[in-house]
């Protein structure tokens, strides 16, 4: 895997990242864990997280447990997607 410095942060990130929007609530926790662990095994250390429901956040937390010091997470704070439109996650109801 090739790595580059992220701006002036000094962080070295993989040139390939993993967008995780497709790993939402309809996907099992084991699938999320398997995908994340495979990506880490292949050298990916940059992950773009999207998902504001508690279940999705719990799945991501389980997937990154034990790896948090080895990865860089980008997040969409306060926003989510519903029917193809972004929405405020602070208004999320299950």
mmCIF file of the C-alpha atoms, coordinates in Angstrom:
data_MODEL
# 
_entry.id   MODEL 
# 
loop_
_atom_site.group_PDB 
_atom_site.id 
_atom_site.type_symbol 
_atom_site.label_atom_id 
_atom_site.label_alt_id 
_atom_site.label_comp_id 
_atom_site.label_asym_id 
_atom_site.label_entity_id 
_atom_site.label_seq_id 
_atom_site.pdbx_PDB_ins_code 
_atom_site.Cartn_x 
_atom_site.Cartn_y 
_atom_site.Cartn_z 
_atom_site.occupancy 
_atom_site.B_iso_or_equiv 
_atom_site.pdbx_formal_charge 
_atom_site.auth_seq_id 
_atom_site.auth_comp_id 
_atom_site.auth_asym_id 
_atom_site.auth_atom_id 
_atom_site.pdbx_PDB_model_num 
ATOM 1  C CA . UNK A 1 1  ? 0.000   0.000  0.000  1.00 0.00 ? 1  UNK A CA 1 
ATOM 2  C CA . UNK A 1 2  ? 1.221   3.488  -0.776 1.00 0.00 ? 2  UNK A CA 1 
ATOM 3  C CA . UNK A 1 3  ? 0.903   6.170  1.911  1.00 0.00 ? 3  UNK A CA 1 
ATOM 4  C CA . UNK A 1 4  ? 0.999   9.961  1.759  1.00 0.00 ? 4  UNK A CA 1 
ATOM 5  C CA . UNK A 1 5  ? 1.075   12.746 4.278  1.00 0.00 ? 5  UNK A CA 1 
ATOM 6  C CA . UNK A 1 6  ? -2.360  14.249 4.911  1.00 0.00 ? 6  UNK A CA 1 
ATOM 7  C CA . UNK A 1 7  ? -1.904  17.986 4.461  1.00 0.00 ? 7  UNK A CA 1 
ATOM 8  C CA . UNK A 1 8  ? 0.198   19.504 7.214  1.00 0.00 ? 8  UNK A CA 1 
ATOM 9  C CA . UNK A 1 9  ? -1.070  17.093 9.872  1.00 0.00 ? 9  UNK A CA 1 
ATOM 10 C CA . UNK A 1 10 ? 1.916   14.772 9.708  1.00 0.00 ? 10 UNK A CA 1 
ATOM 11 C CA . UNK A 1 11 ? -0.460  11.811 9.490  1.00 0.00 ? 11 UNK A CA 1 
ATOM 12 C CA . UNK A 1 12 ? 0.390   9.144  6.911  1.00 0.00 ? 12 UNK A CA 1 
ATOM 13 C CA . UNK A 1 13 ? -2.724  7.825  5.215  1.00 0.00 ? 13 UNK A CA 1 
ATOM 14 C CA . UNK A 1 14 ? -3.218  5.127  2.612  1.00 0.00 ? 14 UNK A CA 1 
ATOM 15 C CA . UNK A 1 15 ? -3.779  6.376  -0.926 1.00 0.00 ? 15 UNK A CA 1 
ATOM 16 C CA . UNK A 1 16 ? -6.835  4.128  -0.973 1.00 0.00 ? 16 UNK A CA 1 
ATOM 17 C CA . UNK A 1 17 ? -9.502  4.781  1.603  1.00 0.00 ? 17 UNK A CA 1 
ATOM 18 C CA . UNK A 1 18 ? -12.710 2.979  2.413  1.00 0.00 ? 18 UNK A CA 1 
ATOM 19 C CA . UNK A 1 19 ? -15.990 4.845  2.228  1.00 0.00 ? 19 UNK A CA 1 
ATOM 20 C CA . UNK A 1 20 ? -18.403 3.129  4.577  1.00 0.00 ? 20 UNK A CA 1 
ATOM 21 C CA . UNK A 1 21 ? -21.749 4.637  3.625  1.00 0.00 ? 21 UNK A CA 1 
ATOM 22 C CA . UNK A 1 22 ? -22.914 1.295  2.234  1.00 0.00 ? 22 UNK A CA 1 
ATOM 23 C CA . UNK A 1 23 ? -22.317 -0.391 5.609  1.00 0.00 ? 23 UNK A CA 1 
ATOM 24 C CA . UNK A 1 24 ? -25.497 0.951  7.156  1.00 0.00 ? 24 UNK A CA 1 
ATOM 25 C CA . UNK A 1 25 ? -28.081 -0.655 9.441  1.00 0.00 ? 25 UNK A CA 1 
ATOM 26 C CA . UNK A 1 26 ? -29.238 -3.170 6.810  1.00 0.00 ? 26 UNK A CA 1 
ATOM 27 C CA . UNK A 1 27 ? -25.795 -4.820 7.010  1.00 0.00 ? 27 UNK A CA 1 
ATOM 28 C CA . UNK A 1 28 ? -24.952 -7.225 9.808  1.00 0.00 ? 28 UNK A CA 1 
ATOM 29 C CA . UNK A 1 29 ? -22.373 -6.325 12.434 1.00 0.00 ? 29 UNK A CA 1 
ATOM 30 C CA . UNK A 1 30 ? -20.269 -9.313 11.335 1.00 0.00 ? 30 UNK A CA 1 
ATOM 31 C CA . UNK A 1 31 ? -20.224 -8.011 7.748  1.00 0.00 ? 31 UNK A CA 1 
ATOM 32 C CA . UNK A 1 32 ? -19.059 -4.575 8.912  1.00 0.00 ? 32 UNK A CA 1 
ATOM 33 C CA . UNK A 1 33 ? -16.335 -6.154 11.049 1.00 0.00 ? 33 UNK A CA 1 
ATOM 34 C CA . UNK A 1 34 ? -15.215 -8.442 8.199  1.00 0.00 ? 34 UNK A CA 1 
ATOM 35 C CA . UNK A 1 35 ? -15.005 -5.588 5.674  1.00 0.00 ? 35 UNK A CA 1 
ATOM 36 C CA . UNK A 1 36 ? -13.078 -3.304 8.038  1.00 0.00 ? 36 UNK A CA 1 
ATOM 37 C CA . UNK A 1 37 ? -10.645 -6.026 9.115  1.00 0.00 ? 37 UNK A CA 1 
ATOM 38 C CA . UNK A 1 38 ? -9.986  -7.051 5.505  1.00 0.00 ? 38 UNK A CA 1 
ATOM 39 C CA . UNK A 1 39 ? -9.269  -3.440 4.557  1.00 0.00 ? 39 UNK A CA 1 
ATOM 40 C CA . UNK A 1 40 ? -6.863  -3.063 7.488  1.00 0.00 ? 40 UNK A CA 1 
ATOM 41 C CA . UNK A 1 41 ? -5.167  -6.349 6.553  1.00 0.00 ? 41 UNK A CA 1 
ATOM 42 C CA . UNK A 1 42 ? -4.641  -4.917 3.050  1.00 0.00 ? 42 UNK A CA 1 
ATOM 43 C CA . UNK A 1 43 ? -3.026  -1.757 4.447  1.00 0.00 ? 43 UNK A CA 1 
ATOM 44 C CA . UNK A 1 44 ? -5.934  0.684  4.286  1.00 0.00 ? 44 UNK A CA 1 
ATOM 45 C CA . UNK A 1 45 ? -5.823  3.056  7.233  1.00 0.00 ? 45 UNK A CA 1 
ATOM 46 C CA . UNK A 1 46 ? -8.193  5.838  6.102  1.00 0.00 ? 46 UNK A CA 1 
ATOM 47 C CA . UNK A 1 47 ? -11.925 5.314  6.600  1.00 0.00 ? 47 UNK A CA 1 
ATOM 48 C CA . UNK A 1 48 ? -14.762 7.696  5.762  1.00 0.00 ? 48 UNK A CA 1 
ATOM 49 C CA . UNK A 1 49 ? -17.645 7.028  8.145  1.00 0.00 ? 49 UNK A CA 1 
ATOM 50 C CA . UNK A 1 50 ? -21.261 7.930  7.541  1.00 0.00 ? 50 UNK A CA 1 
ATOM 51 C CA . UNK A 1 51 ? -24.022 6.669  9.742  1.00 0.00 ? 51 UNK A CA 1 
ATOM 52 C CA . UNK A 1 52 ? -25.780 8.303  12.593 1.00 0.00 ? 52 UNK A CA 1 
ATOM 53 C CA . UNK A 1 53 ? -28.062 5.622  13.984 1.00 0.00 ? 53 UNK A CA 1 
ATOM 54 C CA . UNK A 1 54 ? -26.911 4.069  17.240 1.00 0.00 ? 54 UNK A CA 1 
ATOM 55 C CA . UNK A 1 55 ? -26.799 0.608  15.631 1.00 0.00 ? 55 UNK A CA 1 
ATOM 56 C CA . UNK A 1 56 ? -24.504 1.790  12.827 1.00 0.00 ? 56 UNK A CA 1 
ATOM 57 C CA . UNK A 1 57 ? -22.232 3.597  15.276 1.00 0.00 ? 57 UNK A CA 1 
ATOM 58 C CA . UNK A 1 58 ? -22.059 0.480  17.467 1.00 0.00 ? 58 UNK A CA 1 
ATOM 59 C CA . UNK A 1 59 ? -21.150 -1.659 14.442 1.00 0.00 ? 59 UNK A CA 1 
ATOM 60 C CA . UNK A 1 60 ? -18.331 0.721  13.482 1.00 0.00 ? 60 UNK A CA 1 
ATOM 61 C CA . UNK A 1 61 ? -17.113 0.779  17.078 1.00 0.00 ? 61 UNK A CA 1 
ATOM 62 C CA . UNK A 1 62 ? -16.980 -3.013 17.167 1.00 0.00 ? 62 UNK A CA 1 
ATOM 63 C CA . UNK A 1 63 ? -15.147 -3.125 13.832 1.00 0.00 ? 63 UNK A CA 1 
ATOM 64 C CA . UNK A 1 64 ? -12.426 -0.690 14.927 1.00 0.00 ? 64 UNK A CA 1 
ATOM 65 C CA . UNK A 1 65 ? -11.996 -2.089 18.443 1.00 0.00 ? 65 UNK A CA 1 
ATOM 66 C CA . UNK A 1 66 ? -8.305  -2.842 18.929 1.00 0.00 ? 66 UNK A CA 1 
ATOM 67 C CA . UNK A 1 67 ? -7.287  -0.943 15.787 1.00 0.00 ? 67 UNK A CA 1 
ATOM 68 C CA . UNK A 1 68 ? -8.042  2.650  16.757 1.00 0.00 ? 68 UNK A CA 1 
ATOM 69 C CA . UNK A 1 69 ? -4.354  3.568  17.065 1.00 0.00 ? 69 UNK A CA 1 
ATOM 70 C CA . UNK A 1 70 ? -3.683  2.258  13.539 1.00 0.00 ? 70 UNK A CA 1 
ATOM 71 C CA . UNK A 1 71 ? -6.426  4.006  11.553 1.00 0.00 ? 71 UNK A CA 1 
ATOM 72 C CA . UNK A 1 72 ? -7.633  7.491  10.663 1.00 0.00 ? 72 UNK A CA 1 
ATOM 73 C CA . UNK A 1 73 ? -11.371 8.153  10.648 1.00 0.00 ? 73 UNK A CA 1 
ATOM 74 C CA . UNK A 1 74 ? -13.143 10.905 8.753  1.00 0.00 ? 74 UNK A CA 1 
ATOM 75 C CA . UNK A 1 75 ? -16.721 11.503 9.802  1.00 0.00 ? 75 UNK A CA 1 
ATOM 76 C CA . UNK A 1 76 ? -19.818 13.367 8.754  1.00 0.00 ? 76 UNK A CA 1 
ATOM 77 C CA . UNK A 1 77 ? -20.633 14.925 12.081 1.00 0.00 ? 77 UNK A CA 1 
ATOM 78 C CA . UNK A 1 78 ? -24.233 15.839 12.632 1.00 0.00 ? 78 UNK A CA 1 
ATOM 79 C CA . UNK A 1 79 ? -25.414 14.763 9.204  1.00 0.00 ? 79 UNK A CA 1 
ATOM 80 C CA . UNK A 1 80 ? -26.937 11.636 7.730  1.00 0.00 ? 80 UNK A CA 1 
ATOM 81 C CA . UNK A 1 81 ? -28.785 10.503 4.619  1.00 0.00 ? 81 UNK A CA 1 
ATOM 82 C CA . UNK A 1 82 ? -32.381 9.550  4.118  1.00 0.00 ? 82 UNK A CA 1 
ATOM 83 C CA . UNK A 1 83 ? -34.008 8.823  0.752  1.00 0.00 ? 83 UNK A CA 1 
ATOM 84 C CA . UNK A 1 84 ? -30.994 10.274 -1.060 1.00 0.00 ? 84 UNK A CA 1 
ATOM 85 C CA . UNK A 1 85 ? -31.015 13.532 0.917  1.00 0.00 ? 85 UNK A CA 1 
ATOM 86 C CA . UNK A 1 86 ? -28.749 14.658 3.731  1.00 0.00 ? 86 UNK A CA 1 
ATOM 87 C CA . UNK A 1 87 ? -30.494 15.367 7.019  1.00 0.00 ? 87 UNK A CA 1 
ATOM 88 C CA . UNK A 1 88 ? -29.567 16.445 10.502 1.00 0.00 ? 88 UNK A CA 1 
ATOM 89 C CA . UNK A 1 89 ? -28.717 13.390 12.622 1.00 0.00 ? 89 UNK A CA 1 
ATOM 90 C CA . UNK A 1 90 ? -29.633 15.265 15.757 1.00 0.00 ? 90 UNK A CA 1 
ATOM 91 C CA . UNK A 1 91 ? -33.227 14.752 14.676 1.00 0.00 ? 91 UNK A CA 1 
ATOM 92 C CA . UNK A 1 92 ? -32.780 10.997 14.178 1.00 0.00 ? 92 UNK A CA 1 
ATOM 93 C CA . UNK A 1 93 ? -35.580 8.797  15.421 1.00 0.00 ? 93 UNK A CA 1 
ATOM 94 C CA . UNK A 1 94 ? -35.664 5.023  15.180 1.00 0.00 ? 94 UNK A CA 1 
# 
